[in-house]
Amino acid sequence: HSTRESIYADNQFSIASLEIMQKYFLDFWNRRDPFTTESSWLQYLETVRAVNTKFGNGLRPGNLTDRGRIYLSHGSPNSISEEFLPKQYHPFEVWHYYKIDDERNVKFVFSNDRMPNEFRLVFSNKQGETSSRPDWIERFNKTYHNDHKIVNDSPFDYFKNPK
């Protein structure tokens, strides 16, 4: 959904009227797919369940995580570069989309610097993405060496050249 739709939905949630929320929900899915509204909703519900399983961490459902939000907003990335046991960094993932709407070569960098399976968005070149941390380059823009041998690439390397 668009930013405008997100703002509108947040406003509707703040009103917290069941009748208004039901109307909003029905209108939202009717605009998305007026001919097969129910099947579109059920398909999305299955995707949310899968996201909750894949990206949840026991404390928070997957749809409330950064990776879950990106997945539900933009679908499955074209590629994911991941390092779960890097020697120099926290575990990280770089998601690469060939195209999102009118933008090409869109990337998202997630870092797990908190708790298990809590990969937070630290940077994206997606226009309008607000979860990015401006210090990500300082944190990751180092050559990733172990005893002067390149073992793995850094998140910055994966960002420049998705694998």
PDB file of N, CA and C in Angstrom, residues 4-82:
ATOM      1  N   ARG A   4       0.189   7.290   1.424  1.00  0.00           N
ATOM      2  CA  ARG A   4      -1.089   7.958   1.685  1.00  0.00           C
ATOM      3  C   ARG A   4      -2.086   6.980   2.308  1.00  0.00           C
ATOM      4  N   GLU A   5      -2.127   5.748   1.804  1.00  0.00           N
ATOM      5  CA  GLU A   5      -3.012   4.737   2.382  1.00  0.00           C
ATOM      6  C   GLU A   5      -2.603   4.403   3.812  1.00  0.00           C
ATOM      7  N   SER A   6      -1.302   4.349   4.072  1.00  0.00           N
ATOM      8  CA  SER A   6      -0.814   4.066   5.426  1.00  0.00           C
ATOM      9  C   SER A   6      -1.239   5.152   6.401  1.00  0.00           C
ATOM     10  N   ILE A   7      -1.119   6.402   5.988  1.00  0.00           N
ATOM     11  CA  ILE A   7      -1.521   7.519   6.854  1.00  0.00           C
ATOM     12  C   ILE A   7      -3.020   7.454   7.126  1.00  0.00           C
ATOM     13  N   TYR A   8      -3.792   7.190   6.082  1.00  0.00           N
ATOM     14  CA  TYR A   8      -5.236   7.097   6.253  1.00  0.00           C
ATOM     15  C   TYR A   8      -5.588   5.944   7.198  1.00  0.00           C
ATOM     16  N   ALA A   9      -4.953   4.790   7.012  1.00  0.00           N
ATOM     17  CA  ALA A   9      -5.224   3.632   7.877  1.00  0.00           C
ATOM     18  C   ALA A   9      -4.858   3.942   9.320  1.00  0.00           C
ATOM     19  N   ASP A  10      -3.721   4.576   9.546  1.00  0.00           N
ATOM     20  CA  ASP A  10      -3.323   4.948  10.908  1.00  0.00           C
ATOM     21  C   ASP A  10      -4.363   5.865  11.544  1.00  0.00           C
ATOM     22  N   ASN A  11      -4.887   6.804  10.767  1.00  0.00           N
ATOM     23  CA  ASN A  11      -5.933   7.694  11.287  1.00  0.00           C
ATOM     24  C   ASN A  11      -7.197   6.909  11.639  1.00  0.00           C
ATOM     25  N   GLN A  12      -7.543   5.931  10.801  1.00  0.00           N
ATOM     26  CA  GLN A  12      -8.732   5.120  11.082  1.00  0.00           C
ATOM     27  C   GLN A  12      -8.531   4.283  12.344  1.00  0.00           C
ATOM     28  N   PHE A  13      -7.331   3.739  12.530  1.00  0.00           N
ATOM     29  CA  PHE A  13      -7.043   2.959  13.737  1.00  0.00           C
ATOM     30  C   PHE A  13      -7.159   3.826  14.985  1.00  0.00           C
ATOM     31  N   SER A  14      -6.767   5.094  14.878  1.00  0.00           N
ATOM     32  CA  SER A  14      -6.832   5.966  16.052  1.00  0.00           C
ATOM     33  C   SER A  14      -8.280   6.266  16.452  1.00  0.00           C
ATOM     34  N   ILE A  15      -9.191   6.236  15.487  1.00  0.00           N
ATOM     35  CA  ILE A  15     -10.609   6.436  15.790  1.00  0.00           C
ATOM     36  C   ILE A  15     -11.169   5.209  16.502  1.00  0.00           C
ATOM     37  N   ALA A  16     -10.711   4.041  16.084  1.00  0.00           N
ATOM     38  CA  ALA A  16     -11.034   2.764  16.717  1.00  0.00           C
ATOM     39  C   ALA A  16     -12.528   2.435  16.712  1.00  0.00           C
ATOM     40  N   SER A  17     -13.242   2.846  15.700  1.00  0.00           N
ATOM     41  CA  SER A  17     -14.647   2.487  15.551  1.00  0.00           C
ATOM     42  C   SER A  17     -14.723   1.230  14.691  1.00  0.00           C
ATOM     43  N   LEU A  18     -15.337   0.185  15.210  1.00  0.00           N
ATOM     44  CA  LEU A  18     -15.435  -1.078  14.487  1.00  0.00           C
ATOM     45  C   LEU A  18     -16.123  -0.884  13.138  1.00  0.00           C
ATOM     46  N   GLU A  19     -17.193  -0.131  13.118  1.00  0.00           N
ATOM     47  CA  GLU A  19     -17.928   0.092  11.874  1.00  0.00           C
ATOM     48  C   GLU A  19     -17.066   0.818  10.841  1.00  0.00           C
ATOM     49  N   ILE A  20     -16.350   1.845  11.248  1.00  0.00           N
ATOM     50  CA  ILE A  20     -15.474   2.590  10.334  1.00  0.00           C
ATOM     51  C   ILE A  20     -14.341   1.692   9.838  1.00  0.00           C
ATOM     52  N   MET A  21     -13.765   0.899  10.736  1.00  0.00           N
ATOM     53  CA  MET A  21     -12.671   0.007  10.338  1.00  0.00           C
ATOM     54  C   MET A  21     -13.153  -1.055   9.350  1.00  0.00           C
ATOM     55  N   GLN A  22     -14.336  -1.597   9.572  1.00  0.00           N
ATOM     56  CA  GLN A  22     -14.878  -2.602   8.652  1.00  0.00           C
ATOM     57  C   GLN A  22     -15.109  -1.997   7.268  1.00  0.00           C
ATOM     58  N   LYS A  23     -15.650  -0.796   7.229  1.00  0.00           N
ATOM     59  CA  LYS A  23     -15.868  -0.117   5.941  1.00  0.00           C
ATOM     60  C   LYS A  23     -14.535   0.169   5.251  1.00  0.00           C
ATOM     61  N   TYR A  24     -13.579   0.668   6.015  1.00  0.00           N
ATOM     62  CA  TYR A  24     -12.252   0.938   5.443  1.00  0.00           C
ATOM     63  C   TYR A  24     -11.644  -0.343   4.872  1.00  0.00           C
ATOM     64  N   PHE A  25     -11.707  -1.420   5.642  1.00  0.00           N
ATOM     65  CA  PHE A  25     -11.142  -2.710   5.232  1.00  0.00           C
ATOM     66  C   PHE A  25     -11.776  -3.188   3.923  1.00  0.00           C
ATOM     67  N   LEU A  26     -13.108  -3.151   3.852  1.00  0.00           N
ATOM     68  CA  LEU A  26     -13.801  -3.587   2.646  1.00  0.00           C
ATOM     69  C   LEU A  26     -13.461  -2.689   1.461  1.00  0.00           C
ATOM     70  N   ASP A  27     -13.476  -1.374   1.667  1.00  0.00           N
ATOM     71  CA  ASP A  27     -13.123  -0.442   0.587  1.00  0.00           C
ATOM     72  C   ASP A  27     -11.696  -0.662   0.101  1.00  0.00           C
ATOM     73  N   PHE A  28     -10.769  -0.875   1.030  1.00  0.00           N
ATOM     74  CA  PHE A  28      -9.366  -1.093   0.683  1.00  0.00           C
ATOM     75  C   PHE A  28      -9.233  -2.283  -0.263  1.00  0.00           C
ATOM     76  N   TRP A  29      -9.839  -3.413   0.098  1.00  0.00           N
ATOM     77  CA  TRP A  29      -9.698  -4.613  -0.730  1.00  0.00           C
ATOM     78  C   TRP A  29     -10.527  -4.532  -2.003  1.00  0.00           C
ATOM     79  N   ASN A  30     -11.649  -3.833  -1.972  1.00  0.00           N
ATOM     80  CA  ASN A  30     -12.416  -3.630  -3.212  1.00  0.00           C
ATOM     81  C   ASN A  30     -11.636  -2.794  -4.213  1.00  0.00           C
ATOM     82  N   ARG A  31     -10.903  -1.780  -3.744  1.00  0.00           N
ATOM     83  CA  ARG A  31     -10.065  -0.968  -4.647  1.00  0.00           C
ATOM     84  C   ARG A  31      -8.923  -1.808  -5.221  1.00  0.00           C
ATOM     85  N   ARG A  32      -8.404  -2.713  -4.423  1.00  0.00           N
ATOM     86  CA  ARG A  32      -7.289  -3.549  -4.876  1.00  0.00           C
ATOM     87  C   ARG A  32      -7.729  -4.523  -5.970  1.00  0.00           C
ATOM     88  N   ASP A  33      -8.871  -5.146  -5.749  1.00  0.00           N
ATOM     89  CA  ASP A  33      -9.322  -6.175  -6.681  1.00  0.00           C
ATOM     90  C   ASP A  33     -10.846  -6.277  -6.617  1.00  0.00           C
ATOM     91  N   PRO A  34     -11.545  -5.473  -7.396  1.00  0.00           N
ATOM     92  CA  PRO A  34     -13.008  -5.435  -7.277  1.00  0.00           C
ATOM     93  C   PRO A  34     -13.709  -6.721  -7.714  1.00  0.00           C
ATOM     94  N   PHE A  35     -13.067  -7.571  -8.496  1.00  0.00           N
ATOM     95  CA  PHE A  35     -13.732  -8.763  -9.014  1.00  0.00           C
ATOM     96  C   PHE A  35     -13.528  -9.995  -8.144  1.00  0.00           C
ATOM     97  N   THR A  36     -12.377 -10.086  -7.507  1.00  0.00           N
ATOM     98  CA  THR A  36     -12.100 -11.251  -6.644  1.00  0.00           C
ATOM     99  C   THR A  36     -11.578 -10.767  -5.292  1.00  0.00           C
ATOM    100  N   THR A  37     -12.329  -9.881  -4.678  1.00  0.00           N
ATOM    101  CA  THR A  37     -11.914  -9.245  -3.425  1.00  0.00           C
ATOM    102  C   THR A  37     -11.596 -10.265  -2.345  1.00  0.00           C
ATOM    103  N   GLU A  38     -12.497 -11.216  -2.136  1.00  0.00           N
ATOM    104  CA  GLU A  38     -12.309 -12.180  -1.048  1.00  0.00           C
ATOM    105  C   GLU A  38     -11.083 -13.060  -1.284  1.00  0.00           C
ATOM    106  N   SER A  39     -10.908 -13.550  -2.500  1.00  0.00           N
ATOM    107  CA  SER A  39      -9.746 -14.410  -2.751  1.00  0.00           C
ATOM    108  C   SER A  39      -8.440 -13.622  -2.644  1.00  0.00           C
ATOM    109  N   SER A  40      -8.452 -12.351  -3.038  1.00  0.00           N
ATOM    110  CA  SER A  40      -7.248 -11.523  -2.876  1.00  0.00           C
ATOM    111  C   SER A  40      -6.920 -11.341  -1.406  1.00  0.00           C
ATOM    112  N   TRP A  41      -7.944 -11.075  -0.600  1.00  0.00           N
ATOM    113  CA  TRP A  41      -7.732 -10.929   0.833  1.00  0.00           C
ATOM    114  C   TRP A  41      -7.203 -12.230   1.445  1.00  0.00           C
ATOM    115  N   LEU A  42      -7.784 -13.365   1.082  1.00  0.00           N
ATOM    116  CA  LEU A  42      -7.346 -14.648   1.638  1.00  0.00           C
ATOM    117  C   LEU A  42      -5.901 -14.969   1.236  1.00  0.00           C
ATOM    118  N   GLN A  43      -5.546 -14.624   0.006  1.00  0.00           N
ATOM    119  CA  GLN A  43      -4.166 -14.831  -0.443  1.00  0.00           C
ATOM    120  C   GLN A  43      -3.214 -13.950   0.366  1.00  0.00           C
ATOM    121  N   TYR A  44      -3.592 -12.703   0.597  1.00  0.00           N
ATOM    122  CA  TYR A  44      -2.763 -11.800   1.397  1.00  0.00           C
ATOM    123  C   TYR A  44      -2.657 -12.311   2.832  1.00  0.00           C
ATOM    124  N   LEU A  45      -3.749 -12.799   3.392  1.00  0.00           N
ATOM    125  CA  LEU A  45      -3.738 -13.346   4.746  1.00  0.00           C
ATOM    126  C   LEU A  45      -2.753 -14.512   4.846  1.00  0.00           C
ATOM    127  N   GLU A  46      -2.718 -15.364   3.827  1.00  0.00           N
ATOM    128  CA  GLU A  46      -1.732 -16.459   3.809  1.00  0.00           C
ATOM    129  C   GLU A  46      -0.306 -15.919   3.790  1.00  0.00           C
ATOM    130  N   THR A  47      -0.083 -14.862   3.023  1.00  0.00           N
ATOM    131  CA  THR A  47       1.240 -14.240   2.972  1.00  0.00           C
ATOM    132  C   THR A  47       1.611 -13.677   4.340  1.00  0.00           C
ATOM    133  N   VAL A  48       0.678 -13.027   5.012  1.00  0.00           N
ATOM    134  CA  VAL A  48       0.938 -12.485   6.348  1.00  0.00           C
ATOM    135  C   VAL A  48       1.289 -13.615   7.306  1.00  0.00           C
ATOM    136  N   ARG A  49       0.571 -14.716   7.244  1.00  0.00           N
ATOM    137  CA  ARG A  49       0.872 -15.867   8.114  1.00  0.00           C
ATOM    138  C   ARG A  49       2.277 -16.399   7.843  1.00  0.00           C
ATOM    139  N   ALA A  50       2.645 -16.491   6.570  1.00  0.00           N
ATOM    140  CA  ALA A  50       3.991 -16.969   6.231  1.00  0.00           C
ATOM    141  C   ALA A  50       5.056 -15.993   6.728  1.00  0.00           C
ATOM    142  N   VAL A  51       4.816 -14.701   6.580  1.00  0.00           N
ATOM    143  CA  VAL A  51       5.741 -13.670   7.056  1.00  0.00           C
ATOM    144  C   VAL A  51       5.870 -13.744   8.575  1.00  0.00           C
ATOM    145  N   ASN A  52       4.754 -13.950   9.271  1.00  0.00           N
ATOM    146  CA  ASN A  52       4.800 -14.072  10.729  1.00  0.00           C
ATOM    147  C   ASN A  52       5.662 -15.255  11.158  1.00  0.00           C
ATOM    148  N   THR A  53       5.561 -16.352  10.438  1.00  0.00           N
ATOM    149  CA  THR A  53       6.367 -17.527  10.756  1.00  0.00           C
ATOM    150  C   THR A  53       7.841 -17.292  10.436  1.00  0.00           C
ATOM    151  N   LYS A  54       8.113 -16.742   9.259  1.00  0.00           N
ATOM    152  CA  LYS A  54       9.499 -16.596   8.808  1.00  0.00           C
ATOM    153  C   LYS A  54      10.258 -15.490   9.543  1.00  0.00           C
ATOM    154  N   PHE A  55       9.613 -14.366   9.809  1.00  0.00           N
ATOM    155  CA  PHE A  55      10.327 -13.212  10.365  1.00  0.00           C
ATOM    156  C   PHE A  55       9.995 -12.919  11.830  1.00  0.00           C
ATOM    157  N   GLY A  56       9.072 -13.672  12.413  1.00  0.00           N
ATOM    158  CA  GLY A  56       8.749 -13.472  13.820  1.00  0.00           C
ATOM    159  C   GLY A  56       9.884 -13.970  14.707  1.00  0.00           C
ATOM    160  N   ASN A  57       9.945 -13.458  15.938  1.00  0.00           N
ATOM    161  CA  ASN A  57      11.039 -13.865  16.831  1.00  0.00           C
ATOM    162  C   ASN A  57      10.552 -14.328  18.204  1.00  0.00           C
ATOM    163  N   GLY A  58       9.279 -14.618  18.339  1.00  0.00           N
ATOM    164  CA  GLY A  58       8.740 -15.049  19.614  1.00  0.00           C
ATOM    165  C   GLY A  58       8.238 -13.899  20.471  1.00  0.00           C
ATOM    166  N   LEU A  59       8.789 -12.725  20.261  1.00  0.00           N
ATOM    167  CA  LEU A  59       8.343 -11.542  20.992  1.00  0.00           C
ATOM    168  C   LEU A  59       7.480 -10.641  20.121  1.00  0.00           C
ATOM    169  N   ARG A  60       7.690 -10.727  18.828  1.00  0.00           N
ATOM    170  CA  ARG A  60       7.005  -9.845  17.890  1.00  0.00           C
ATOM    171  C   ARG A  60       6.651 -10.654  16.645  1.00  0.00           C
ATOM    172  N   PRO A  61       5.401 -10.523  16.171  1.00  0.00           N
ATOM    173  CA  PRO A  61       5.056 -11.240  14.931  1.00  0.00           C
ATOM    174  C   PRO A  61       5.842 -10.672  13.750  1.00  0.00           C
ATOM    175  N   GLY A  62       6.071 -11.494  12.764  1.00  0.00           N
ATOM    176  CA  GLY A  62       6.885 -11.094  11.618  1.00  0.00           C
ATOM    177  C   GLY A  62       6.366  -9.899  10.859  1.00  0.00           C
ATOM    178  N   ASN A  63       5.045  -9.707  10.828  1.00  0.00           N
ATOM    179  CA  ASN A  63       4.508  -8.572  10.077  1.00  0.00           C
ATOM    180  C   ASN A  63       4.806  -7.238  10.750  1.00  0.00           C
ATOM    181  N   LEU A  64       5.251  -7.248  11.999  1.00  0.00           N
ATOM    182  CA  LEU A  64       5.619  -6.007  12.693  1.00  0.00           C
ATOM    183  C   LEU A  64       7.124  -5.771  12.694  1.00  0.00           C
ATOM    184  N   THR A  65       7.878  -6.589  11.987  1.00  0.00           N
ATOM    185  CA  THR A  65       9.320  -6.397  11.869  1.00  0.00           C
ATOM    186  C   THR A  65       9.622  -5.629  10.583  1.00  0.00           C
ATOM    187  N   ASP A  66      10.829  -5.102  10.493  1.00  0.00           N
ATOM    188  CA  ASP A  66      11.221  -4.367   9.278  1.00  0.00           C
ATOM    189  C   ASP A  66      11.206  -5.281   8.049  1.00  0.00           C
ATOM    190  N   ARG A  67      11.757  -6.490   8.190  1.00  0.00           N
ATOM    191  CA  ARG A  67      11.754  -7.396   7.034  1.00  0.00           C
ATOM    192  C   ARG A  67      10.330  -7.763   6.627  1.00  0.00           C
ATOM    193  N   GLY A  68       9.474  -8.005   7.617  1.00  0.00           N
ATOM    194  CA  GLY A  68       8.080  -8.335   7.310  1.00  0.00           C
ATOM    195  C   GLY A  68       7.365  -7.196   6.621  1.00  0.00           C
ATOM    196  N   ARG A  69       7.586  -5.984   7.083  1.00  0.00           N
ATOM    197  CA  ARG A  69       6.960  -4.802   6.470  1.00  0.00           C
ATOM    198  C   ARG A  69       7.393  -4.655   5.015  1.00  0.00           C
ATOM    199  N   ILE A  70       8.691  -4.803   4.772  1.00  0.00           N
ATOM    200  CA  ILE A  70       9.198  -4.672   3.399  1.00  0.00           C
ATOM    201  C   ILE A  70       8.637  -5.788   2.524  1.00  0.00           C
ATOM    202  N   TYR A  71       8.638  -7.018   3.038  1.00  0.00           N
ATOM    203  CA  TYR A  71       8.123  -8.145   2.264  1.00  0.00           C
ATOM    204  C   TYR A  71       6.653  -7.948   1.927  1.00  0.00           C
ATOM    205  N   LEU A  72       5.849  -7.538   2.907  1.00  0.00           N
ATOM    206  CA  LEU A  72       4.418  -7.339   2.658  1.00  0.00           C
ATOM    207  C   LEU A  72       4.162  -6.154   1.727  1.00  0.00           C
ATOM    208  N   SER A  73       5.018  -5.152   1.766  1.00  0.00           N
ATOM    209  CA  SER A  73       4.848  -3.986   0.896  1.00  0.00           C
ATOM    210  C   SER A  73       5.301  -4.229  -0.536  1.00  0.00           C
ATOM    211  N   HIS A  74       6.394  -4.986  -0.701  1.00  0.00           N
ATOM    212  CA  HIS A  74       7.026  -5.082  -2.020  1.00  0.00           C
ATOM    213  C   HIS A  74       7.152  -6.504  -2.551  1.00  0.00           C
ATOM    214  N   GLY A  75       6.750  -7.496  -1.773  1.00  0.00           N
ATOM    215  CA  GLY A  75       6.844  -8.878  -2.218  1.00  0.00           C
ATOM    216  C   GLY A  75       8.229  -9.450  -1.981  1.00  0.00           C
ATOM    217  N   SER A  76       8.425 -10.620  -2.532  1.00  0.00           N
ATOM    218  CA  SER A  76       9.694 -11.323  -2.373  1.00  0.00           C
ATOM    219  C   SER A  76      10.801 -10.616  -3.161  1.00  0.00           C
ATOM    220  N   PRO A  77      11.970 -10.401  -2.539  1.00  0.00           N
ATOM    221  CA  PRO A  77      13.060  -9.767  -3.291  1.00  0.00           C
ATOM    222  C   PRO A  77      13.572 -10.695  -4.388  1.00  0.00           C
ATOM    223  N   ASN A  78      14.224 -10.108  -5.382  1.00  0.00           N
ATOM    224  CA  ASN A  78      14.821 -10.916  -6.445  1.00  0.00           C
ATOM    225  C   ASN A  78      16.032 -11.688  -5.960  1.00  0.00           C
ATOM    226  N   SER A  79      16.746 -11.124  -4.974  1.00  0.00           N
ATOM    227  CA  SER A  79      17.863 -11.848  -4.369  1.00  0.00           C
ATOM    228  C   SER A  79      18.047 -11.379  -2.930  1.00  0.00           C
ATOM    229  N   ILE A  80      18.596 -12.289  -2.121  1.00  0.00           N
ATOM    230  CA  ILE A  80      18.936 -11.981  -0.734  1.00  0.00           C
ATOM    231  C   ILE A  80      20.369 -12.433  -0.508  1.00  0.00           C
ATOM    232  N   SER A  81      21.218 -11.504  -0.112  1.00  0.00           N
ATOM    233  CA  SER A  81      22.588 -11.827   0.293  1.00  0.00           C
ATOM    234  C   SER A  81      22.598 -11.796   1.811  1.00  0.00           C
ATOM    235  N   GLU A  82      23.079 -12.864   2.428  1.00  0.00           N
ATOM    236  CA  GLU A  82      23.005 -12.939   3.883  1.00  0.00           C
ATOM    237  C   GLU A  82      24.285 -13.515   4.473  1.00  0.00           C
TER     238      GLU A  82
END
